[in-house]
Tab-separated table of N, CA and C in Angstrom:
chain	number	residue	atom	x	y	z
A	277	UNK	N	0.274	-8.562	17.691
A	277	UNK	CA	0.479	-8.606	16.255
A	277	UNK	C	1.819	-7.940	15.967
A	278	UNK	N	2.616	-8.513	15.064
A	278	UNK	CA	3.928	-7.921	14.806
A	278	UNK	C	3.805	-6.632	13.998
A	279	UNK	N	4.916	-5.876	13.968
A	279	UNK	CA	4.855	-4.542	13.359
A	279	UNK	C	4.571	-4.576	11.870
A	280	UNK	N	5.062	-5.580	11.143
A	280	UNK	CA	4.804	-5.603	9.701
A	280	UNK	C	3.319	-5.793	9.414
A	281	UNK	N	2.639	-6.548	10.254
A	281	UNK	CA	1.201	-6.740	10.061
A	281	UNK	C	0.437	-5.471	10.364
A	282	UNK	N	0.817	-4.767	11.425
A	282	UNK	CA	0.114	-3.520	11.726
A	282	UNK	C	0.481	-2.450	10.702
A	283	UNK	N	1.724	-2.493	10.182
A	283	UNK	CA	2.113	-1.559	9.124
A	283	UNK	C	1.238	-1.761	7.899
A	284	UNK	N	0.960	-2.995	7.531
A	284	UNK	CA	0.113	-3.258	6.363
A	284	UNK	C	-1.275	-2.666	6.567
A	285	UNK	N	-1.839	-2.837	7.744
A	285	UNK	CA	-3.155	-2.254	8.026
A	285	UNK	C	-3.129	-0.745	7.844
A	286	UNK	N	-2.077	-0.106	8.344
A	286	UNK	CA	-1.957	1.343	8.233
A	286	UNK	C	-1.753	1.764	6.781
A	287	UNK	N	-0.948	1.021	6.036
A	287	UNK	CA	-0.712	1.344	4.620
A	287	UNK	C	-2.014	1.229	3.832
A	288	UNK	N	-2.771	0.171	4.081
A	288	UNK	CA	-4.049	0.006	3.376
A	288	UNK	C	-5.004	1.147	3.708
A	289	UNK	N	-5.079	1.515	4.984
A	289	UNK	CA	-5.968	2.604	5.388
A	289	UNK	C	-5.527	3.927	4.774
A	290	UNK	N	-4.215	4.206	4.845
A	290	UNK	CA	-3.705	5.463	4.293
A	290	UNK	C	-3.941	5.536	2.783
A	291	UNK	N	-3.738	4.434	2.094
A	291	UNK	CA	-3.946	4.422	0.647
A	291	UNK	C	-5.412	4.645	0.310
A	292	UNK	N	-6.303	4.027	1.089
A	292	UNK	CA	-7.740	4.230	0.869
A	292	UNK	C	-8.105	5.702	1.069
A	293	UNK	N	-7.605	6.284	2.144
A	293	UNK	CA	-7.887	7.697	2.437
A	293	UNK	C	-7.290	8.590	1.352
A	294	UNK	N	-6.058	8.284	0.941
A	294	UNK	CA	-5.392	9.081	-0.085
A	294	UNK	C	-6.172	9.049	-1.404
A	295	UNK	N	-6.811	7.922	-1.683
A	295	UNK	CA	-7.589	7.800	-2.914
A	295	UNK	C	-9.023	8.304	-2.730
A	296	UNK	N	-9.288	8.905	-1.580
A	296	UNK	CA	-10.609	9.481	-1.259
A	296	UNK	C	-11.726	8.452	-1.363
A	297	UNK	N	-11.467	7.245	-0.865
A	297	UNK	CA	-12.472	6.191	-0.864
A	297	UNK	C	-12.978	5.961	0.553
A	298	UNK	N	-14.269	5.820	0.710
A	298	UNK	CA	-14.821	5.398	1.992
A	298	UNK	C	-14.679	3.880	2.066
A	299	UNK	N	-14.902	3.333	3.252
A	299	UNK	CA	-14.886	1.871	3.370
A	299	UNK	C	-15.962	1.265	2.464
A	300	UNK	N	-17.114	1.894	2.400
A	300	UNK	CA	-18.204	1.399	1.551
A	300	UNK	C	-17.841	1.402	0.072
A	301	UNK	N	-17.184	2.466	-0.366
A	301	UNK	CA	-16.780	2.546	-1.776
A	301	UNK	C	-15.718	1.501	-2.107
A	302	UNK	N	-14.759	1.325	-1.190
A	302	UNK	CA	-13.739	0.296	-1.420
A	302	UNK	C	-14.374	-1.087	-1.408
A	303	UNK	N	-15.341	-1.283	-0.525
A	303	UNK	CA	-16.054	-2.565	-0.477
A	303	UNK	C	-16.734	-2.853	-1.811
A	304	UNK	N	-17.380	-1.836	-2.352
A	304	UNK	CA	-18.071	-2.003	-3.631
A	304	UNK	C	-17.095	-2.324	-4.758
A	305	UNK	N	-15.962	-1.627	-4.786
A	305	UNK	CA	-14.986	-1.828	-5.863
A	305	UNK	C	-14.232	-3.152	-5.740
A	306	UNK	N	-14.049	-3.625	-4.494
A	306	UNK	CA	-13.224	-4.818	-4.278
A	306	UNK	C	-14.024	-6.095	-4.072
A	307	UNK	N	-15.280	-5.952	-3.686
A	307	UNK	CA	-16.068	-7.140	-3.379
A	307	UNK	C	-15.782	-7.693	-1.990
A	308	UNK	N	-15.123	-6.908	-1.146
A	308	UNK	CA	-14.845	-7.289	0.241
A	308	UNK	C	-15.764	-6.433	1.108
A	309	UNK	N	-16.439	-7.046	2.079
A	309	UNK	CA	-17.412	-6.286	2.871
A	309	UNK	C	-16.743	-5.141	3.629
A	310	UNK	N	-17.487	-4.075	3.802
A	310	UNK	CA	-16.990	-2.905	4.528
A	310	UNK	C	-16.641	-3.277	5.966
A	311	UNK	N	-17.413	-4.164	6.569
A	311	UNK	CA	-17.118	-4.553	7.950
A	311	UNK	C	-15.791	-5.307	8.037
A	312	UNK	N	-15.526	-6.160	7.052
A	312	UNK	CA	-14.247	-6.891	7.046
A	312	UNK	C	-13.089	-5.921	6.801
A	313	UNK	N	-13.285	-4.980	5.887
A	313	UNK	CA	-12.242	-3.975	5.636
A	313	UNK	C	-11.963	-3.170	6.902
A	314	UNK	N	-13.001	-2.829	7.635
A	314	UNK	CA	-12.837	-2.096	8.886
A	314	UNK	C	-12.038	-2.895	9.903
A	315	UNK	N	-12.312	-4.196	9.978
A	315	UNK	CA	-11.554	-5.050	10.913
A	315	UNK	C	-10.095	-5.135	10.507
A	316	UNK	N	-9.825	-5.149	9.208
A	316	UNK	CA	-8.432	-5.162	8.736
A	316	UNK	C	-7.747	-3.859	9.135
A	317	UNK	N	-8.408	-2.746	8.896
A	317	UNK	CA	-7.813	-1.446	9.220
A	317	UNK	C	-7.613	-1.268	10.720
A	318	UNK	N	-8.491	-1.865	11.531
A	318	UNK	CA	-8.353	-1.771	12.992
A	318	UNK	C	-7.411	-2.843	13.546
A	319	UNK	N	-6.816	-3.610	12.659
A	319	UNK	CA	-5.844	-4.659	13.017
A	319	UNK	C	-6.484	-5.822	13.776
A	320	UNK	N	-7.786	-5.993	13.603
A	320	UNK	CA	-8.477	-7.116	14.224
A	320	UNK	C	-8.375	-8.369	13.357
A	321	UNK	N	-8.160	-8.171	12.076
A	321	UNK	CA	-7.998	-9.262	11.111
A	321	UNK	C	-6.808	-8.950	10.226
A	322	UNK	N	-6.172	-10.020	9.713
A	322	UNK	CA	-5.090	-9.838	8.746
A	322	UNK	C	-5.596	-10.363	7.405
A	323	UNK	N	-5.402	-9.596	6.325
A	323	UNK	CA	-5.979	-10.004	5.036
A	323	UNK	C	-5.301	-11.246	4.452
A	324	UNK	N	-6.125	-12.127	3.940
A	324	UNK	CA	-5.618	-13.310	3.242
A	324	UNK	C	-5.125	-12.892	1.856
A	325	UNK	N	-4.481	-13.810	1.174
A	325	UNK	CA	-4.042	-13.549	-0.189
A	325	UNK	C	-5.206	-13.222	-1.105
A	326	UNK	N	-6.317	-13.898	-0.907
A	326	UNK	CA	-7.514	-13.658	-1.726
A	326	UNK	C	-8.020	-12.231	-1.524
A	327	UNK	N	-8.022	-11.768	-0.297
A	327	UNK	CA	-8.480	-10.407	-0.001
A	327	UNK	C	-7.498	-9.391	-0.587
A	328	UNK	N	-6.210	-9.640	-0.452
A	328	UNK	CA	-5.216	-8.713	-1.007
A	328	UNK	C	-5.365	-8.590	-2.520
A	329	UNK	N	-5.649	-9.707	-3.184
A	329	UNK	CA	-5.867	-9.666	-4.644
A	329	UNK	C	-7.031	-8.750	-4.992
A	330	UNK	N	-8.080	-8.838	-4.202
A	330	UNK	CA	-9.270	-8.009	-4.459
A	330	UNK	C	-9.009	-6.529	-4.175
A	331	UNK	N	-8.120	-6.235	-3.230
A	331	UNK	CA	-7.846	-4.853	-2.851
A	331	UNK	C	-6.814	-4.171	-3.738
A	332	UNK	N	-5.961	-4.947	-4.365
A	332	UNK	CA	-4.829	-4.371	-5.104
A	332	UNK	C	-5.261	-3.325	-6.126
A	333	UNK	N	-6.078	-3.694	-7.058
A	333	UNK	CA	-6.437	-2.774	-8.138
A	333	UNK	C	-7.180	-1.528	-7.645
A	334	UNK	N	-8.235	-1.689	-6.817
A	334	UNK	CA	-8.933	-0.479	-6.358
A	334	UNK	C	-8.049	0.480	-5.560
A	335	UNK	N	-7.001	-0.061	-4.909
A	335	UNK	CA	-6.111	0.795	-4.131
A	335	UNK	C	-4.878	1.240	-4.926
A	336	UNK	N	-4.776	0.804	-6.180
A	336	UNK	CA	-3.670	1.245	-7.020
A	336	UNK	C	-2.357	0.521	-6.773
A	337	UNK	N	-2.424	-0.671	-6.227
A	337	UNK	CA	-1.226	-1.473	-5.992
A	337	UNK	C	-1.118	-2.577	-7.031
A	338	UNK	N	0.086	-3.055	-7.248
A	338	UNK	CA	0.299	-4.313	-7.952
A	338	UNK	C	0.067	-5.416	-6.906
A	339	UNK	N	-0.464	-6.556	-7.317
A	339	UNK	CA	-0.695	-7.643	-6.362
A	339	UNK	C	0.582	-8.025	-5.630
A	340	UNK	N	1.690	-8.124	-6.367
A	340	UNK	CA	2.941	-8.560	-5.728
A	340	UNK	C	3.422	-7.552	-4.683
A	341	UNK	N	3.092	-6.268	-4.849
A	341	UNK	CA	3.455	-5.263	-3.839
A	341	UNK	C	2.742	-5.568	-2.523
A	342	UNK	N	1.444	-5.823	-2.604
A	342	UNK	CA	0.700	-6.119	-1.383
A	342	UNK	C	1.135	-7.439	-0.765
A	343	UNK	N	1.408	-8.430	-1.606
A	343	UNK	CA	1.866	-9.714	-1.080
A	343	UNK	C	3.206	-9.560	-0.367
A	344	UNK	N	4.092	-8.732	-0.895
A	344	UNK	CA	5.385	-8.491	-0.244
A	344	UNK	C	5.184	-7.728	1.062
A	345	UNK	N	4.309	-6.716	1.054
A	345	UNK	CA	4.040	-5.963	2.279
A	345	UNK	C	3.436	-6.853	3.360
A	346	UNK	N	2.638	-7.824	2.949
A	346	UNK	CA	1.998	-8.730	3.897
A	346	UNK	C	2.951	-9.813	4.389
A	347	UNK	N	4.095	-9.935	3.732
A	347	UNK	CA	5.045	-10.972	4.120
A	347	UNK	C	4.784	-12.300	3.437
A	348	UNK	N	3.862	-12.332	2.474
A	348	UNK	CA	3.588	-13.558	1.729
A	348	UNK	C	4.648	-13.810	0.660
A	349	UNK	N	5.297	-12.757	0.200
A	349	UNK	CA	6.383	-12.857	-0.777
A	349	UNK	C	7.570	-12.070	-0.248
A	350	UNK	N	8.771	-12.475	-0.649
A	350	UNK	CA	9.919	-11.657	-0.288
A	350	UNK	C	9.926	-10.436	-1.206
A	351	UNK	N	10.485	-9.310	-0.739
A	351	UNK	CA	10.521	-8.111	-1.578
A	351	UNK	C	11.238	-8.387	-2.888
A	352	UNK	N	10.826	-7.683	-3.926
A	352	UNK	CA	11.408	-7.849	-5.244
A	352	UNK	C	12.839	-7.329	-5.256
A	353	UNK	N	13.807	-8.152	-5.655
A	353	UNK	CA	15.167	-7.644	-5.766
A	353	UNK	C	15.251	-6.560	-6.837
A	354	UNK	N	16.221	-5.663	-6.721
A	354	UNK	CA	16.281	-4.516	-7.638
A	354	UNK	C	16.437	-4.936	-9.090
A	355	UNK	N	17.143	-6.029	-9.369
A	355	UNK	CA	17.311	-6.441	-10.766
A	355	UNK	C	15.980	-6.865	-11.372
A	356	UNK	N	15.136	-7.509	-10.573
A	356	UNK	CA	13.812	-7.894	-11.054
A	356	UNK	C	12.910	-6.670	-11.097
A	357	UNK	N	13.061	-5.777	-10.125
A	357	UNK	CA	12.236	-4.568	-10.088
A	357	UNK	C	12.442	-3.729	-11.330
A	358	UNK	N	13.654	-3.697	-11.854
A	358	UNK	CA	13.927	-2.882	-13.029
A	358	UNK	C	13.211	-3.397	-14.272
A	359	UNK	N	12.794	-4.673	-14.248
A	359	UNK	CA	12.075	-5.235	-15.389
A	359	UNK	C	10.567	-5.246	-15.164
A	360	UNK	N	10.118	-4.855	-13.976
A	360	UNK	CA	8.693	-4.908	-13.669
A	360	UNK	C	7.956	-3.777	-14.385
A	361	UNK	N	6.642	-3.945	-14.610
A	361	UNK	CA	5.874	-2.899	-15.293
A	361	UNK	C	5.938	-1.556	-14.571
A	362	UNK	N	5.965	-1.574	-13.244
A	362	UNK	CA	6.009	-0.306	-12.499
A	362	UNK	C	7.296	0.448	-12.809
A	363	UNK	N	8.403	-0.283	-12.930
A	363	UNK	CA	9.674	0.373	-13.222
A	363	UNK	C	9.740	0.768	-14.696
A	364	UNK	N	9.360	-0.148	-15.571
A	364	UNK	CA	9.425	0.127	-17.003
A	364	UNK	C	8.566	1.337	-17.341
A	365	UNK	N	7.422	1.474	-16.679
A	365	UNK	CA	6.564	2.625	-16.888
A	365	UNK	C	7.094	3.863	-16.183
A	366	UNK	N	8.285	3.776	-15.616
A	366	UNK	CA	8.960	4.892	-14.946
A	366	UNK	C	8.222	5.341	-13.692
A	367	UNK	N	7.425	4.444	-13.101
A	367	UNK	CA	6.748	4.786	-11.850
A	367	UNK	C	7.695	4.651	-10.673
A	368	UNK	N	8.766	3.859	-10.821
A	368	UNK	CA	9.711	3.645	-9.736
A	368	UNK	C	11.106	4.015	-10.208
A	369	UNK	N	11.692	4.967	-9.548
A	369	UNK	CA	13.035	5.423	-9.874
A	369	UNK	C	14.038	4.304	-9.583
A	370	UNK	N	14.990	4.030	-10.495
A	370	UNK	CA	15.943	2.942	-10.276
A	370	UNK	C	16.794	3.154	-9.018
A	371	UNK	N	17.122	4.387	-8.716
A	371	UNK	CA	17.911	4.669	-7.511
A	371	UNK	C	17.110	4.285	-6.261
A	372	UNK	N	15.838	4.657	-6.252
A	372	UNK	CA	14.982	4.333	-5.116
A	372	UNK	C	14.859	2.816	-4.976
A	373	UNK	N	14.661	2.123	-6.087
A	373	UNK	CA	14.536	0.655	-6.055
A	373	UNK	C	15.794	0.016	-5.480
A	374	UNK	N	16.958	0.475	-5.930
A	374	UNK	CA	18.217	-0.089	-5.424
A	374	UNK	C	18.410	0.200	-3.941
A	375	UNK	N	18.113	1.436	-3.537
A	375	UNK	CA	18.304	1.809	-2.127
A	375	UNK	C	17.369	1.005	-1.215
A	376	UNK	N	16.108	0.896	-1.594
A	376	UNK	CA	15.171	0.138	-0.771
A	376	UNK	C	15.513	-1.341	-0.740
A	377	UNK	N	15.982	-1.874	-1.855
A	377	UNK	CA	16.325	-3.297	-1.917
A	377	UNK	C	17.468	-3.645	-0.965
A	378	UNK	N	18.280	-2.666	-0.608
A	378	UNK	CA	19.406	-2.909	0.301
A	378	UNK	C	18.982	-2.906	1.770
A	379	UNK	N	17.783	-2.431	2.034
A	379	UNK	CA	17.306	-2.317	3.410
A	379	UNK	C	16.527	-3.559	3.825
A	380	UNK	N	16.497	-3.844	5.124
A	380	UNK	CA	15.680	-4.973	5.601
A	380	UNK	C	14.196	-4.717	5.320
A	381	UNK	N	13.439	-5.781	5.284
A	381	UNK	CA	12.014	-5.703	4.962
A	381	UNK	C	11.281	-4.749	5.901
A	382	UNK	N	11.576	-4.783	7.188
A	382	UNK	CA	10.888	-3.897	8.134
A	382	UNK	C	11.132	-2.428	7.796
A	383	UNK	N	12.357	-2.092	7.381
A	383	UNK	CA	12.676	-0.714	7.011
A	383	UNK	C	11.921	-0.343	5.737
A	384	UNK	N	11.875	-1.253	4.766
A	384	UNK	CA	11.151	-0.987	3.523
A	384	UNK	C	9.686	-0.698	3.816
A	385	UNK	N	9.089	-1.489	4.688
A	385	UNK	CA	7.676	-1.302	5.023
A	385	UNK	C	7.454	0.011	5.764
A	386	UNK	N	8.392	0.346	6.642
A	386	UNK	CA	8.277	1.618	7.364
A	386	UNK	C	8.355	2.797	6.397
A	387	UNK	N	9.267	2.703	5.421
A	387	UNK	CA	9.410	3.775	4.422
A	387	UNK	C	8.118	3.933	3.630
A	388	UNK	N	7.514	2.838	3.248
A	388	UNK	CA	6.265	2.895	2.487
A	388	UNK	C	5.157	3.498	3.342
A	389	UNK	N	5.100	3.117	4.608
A	389	UNK	CA	4.106	3.685	5.509
A	389	UNK	C	4.278	5.188	5.660
A	390	UNK	N	5.515	5.626	5.851
A	390	UNK	CA	5.807	7.053	5.988
A	390	UNK	C	5.453	7.789	4.702
A	391	UNK	N	5.822	7.208	3.559
A	391	UNK	CA	5.507	7.828	2.277
A	391	UNK	C	4.002	7.966	2.073
A	392	UNK	N	3.259	6.939	2.448
A	392	UNK	CA	1.794	7.003	2.315
A	392	UNK	C	1.217	8.126	3.157
A	393	UNK	N	1.717	8.278	4.366
A	393	UNK	CA	1.241	9.342	5.251
A	393	UNK	C	1.583	10.710	4.661
A	394	UNK	N	2.821	10.861	4.167
A	394	UNK	CA	3.227	12.138	3.579
A	394	UNK	C	2.398	12.483	2.348
A	395	UNK	N	2.116	11.477	1.500
A	395	UNK	CA	1.297	11.720	0.316
A	395	UNK	C	-0.105	12.156	0.713
A	396	UNK	N	-0.642	11.533	1.739
A	396	UNK	CA	-1.973	11.895	2.200
A	396	UNK	C	-1.997	13.327	2.729
A	397	UNK	N	-0.990	13.684	3.516
A	397	UNK	CA	-0.906	15.049	4.032
A	397	UNK	C	-0.756	16.064	2.902
A	398	UNK	N	0.099	15.750	1.936
A	398	UNK	CA	0.310	16.661	0.806
A	398	UNK	C	-0.981	16.837	0.011
A	399	UNK	N	-1.717	15.750	-0.176
A	399	UNK	CA	-2.984	15.826	-0.903
A	399	UNK	C	-4.000	16.682	-0.181
A	400	UNK	N	-4.095	16.528	1.139
A	400	UNK	CA	-5.059	17.354	1.862
A	400	UNK	C	-4.615	18.802	1.923
A	401	UNK	N	-3.319	19.063	1.971
A	401	UNK	CA	-2.832	20.441	1.955
A	401	UNK	C	-3.125	21.088	0.595
A	402	UNK	N	-2.950	20.329	-0.472
A	402	UNK	CA	-3.234	20.846	-1.814
A	402	UNK	C	-4.723	21.134	-1.960
A	403	UNK	N	-5.561	20.259	-1.408
A	403	UNK	CA	-7.005	20.468	-1.464
A	403	UNK	C	-7.424	21.720	-0.715
A	404	UNK	N	-6.802	21.969	0.434
A	404	UNK	CA	-7.107	23.182	1.205
A	404	UNK	C	-6.676	24.426	0.435
A	405	UNK	N	-5.507	24.349	-0.203
A	405	UNK	CA	-4.994	25.489	-0.972
A	405	UNK	C	-5.912	25.783	-2.158
A	406	UNK	N	-6.426	24.735	-2.806
A	406	UNK	CA	-7.313	24.913	-3.961
A	406	UNK	C	-8.644	25.545	-3.556
A	407	UNK	N	-9.106	25.285	-2.332
A	407	UNK	CA	-10.386	25.830	-1.864
A	407	UNK	C	-10.280	27.305	-1.487
A	408	UNK	N	-9.055	27.793	-1.304
A	408	UNK	CA	-8.880	29.197	-0.879
A	408	UNK	C	-9.007	30.161	-2.015
């Protein structure tokens, strides 16, 4: 399996963990069976467009973000990104959008994977600090 496909599996898993969802909870929210979600996360299956649509909202993604990560759509150019709801709502910094848009798709996906891992680590560190 190529790296972008395995990156998507890792991004989906990291996002699920970051949102504190079990496979069962994500299955309930998305309507995709927990066993199928597990196969996606273990890289045994690659999600179809229909599955990505079902996963987008419960995982906090825009559908087009997941489609781009899966390679079904080309990444959004920065000029279009600046008009998207994520940018207009100030969820995406214009500098970040421009910088990522200049990078190849594999680099963009790697950055997202790294960011997901860092967010997950930061969340668990914050949770440990709160328990002390």
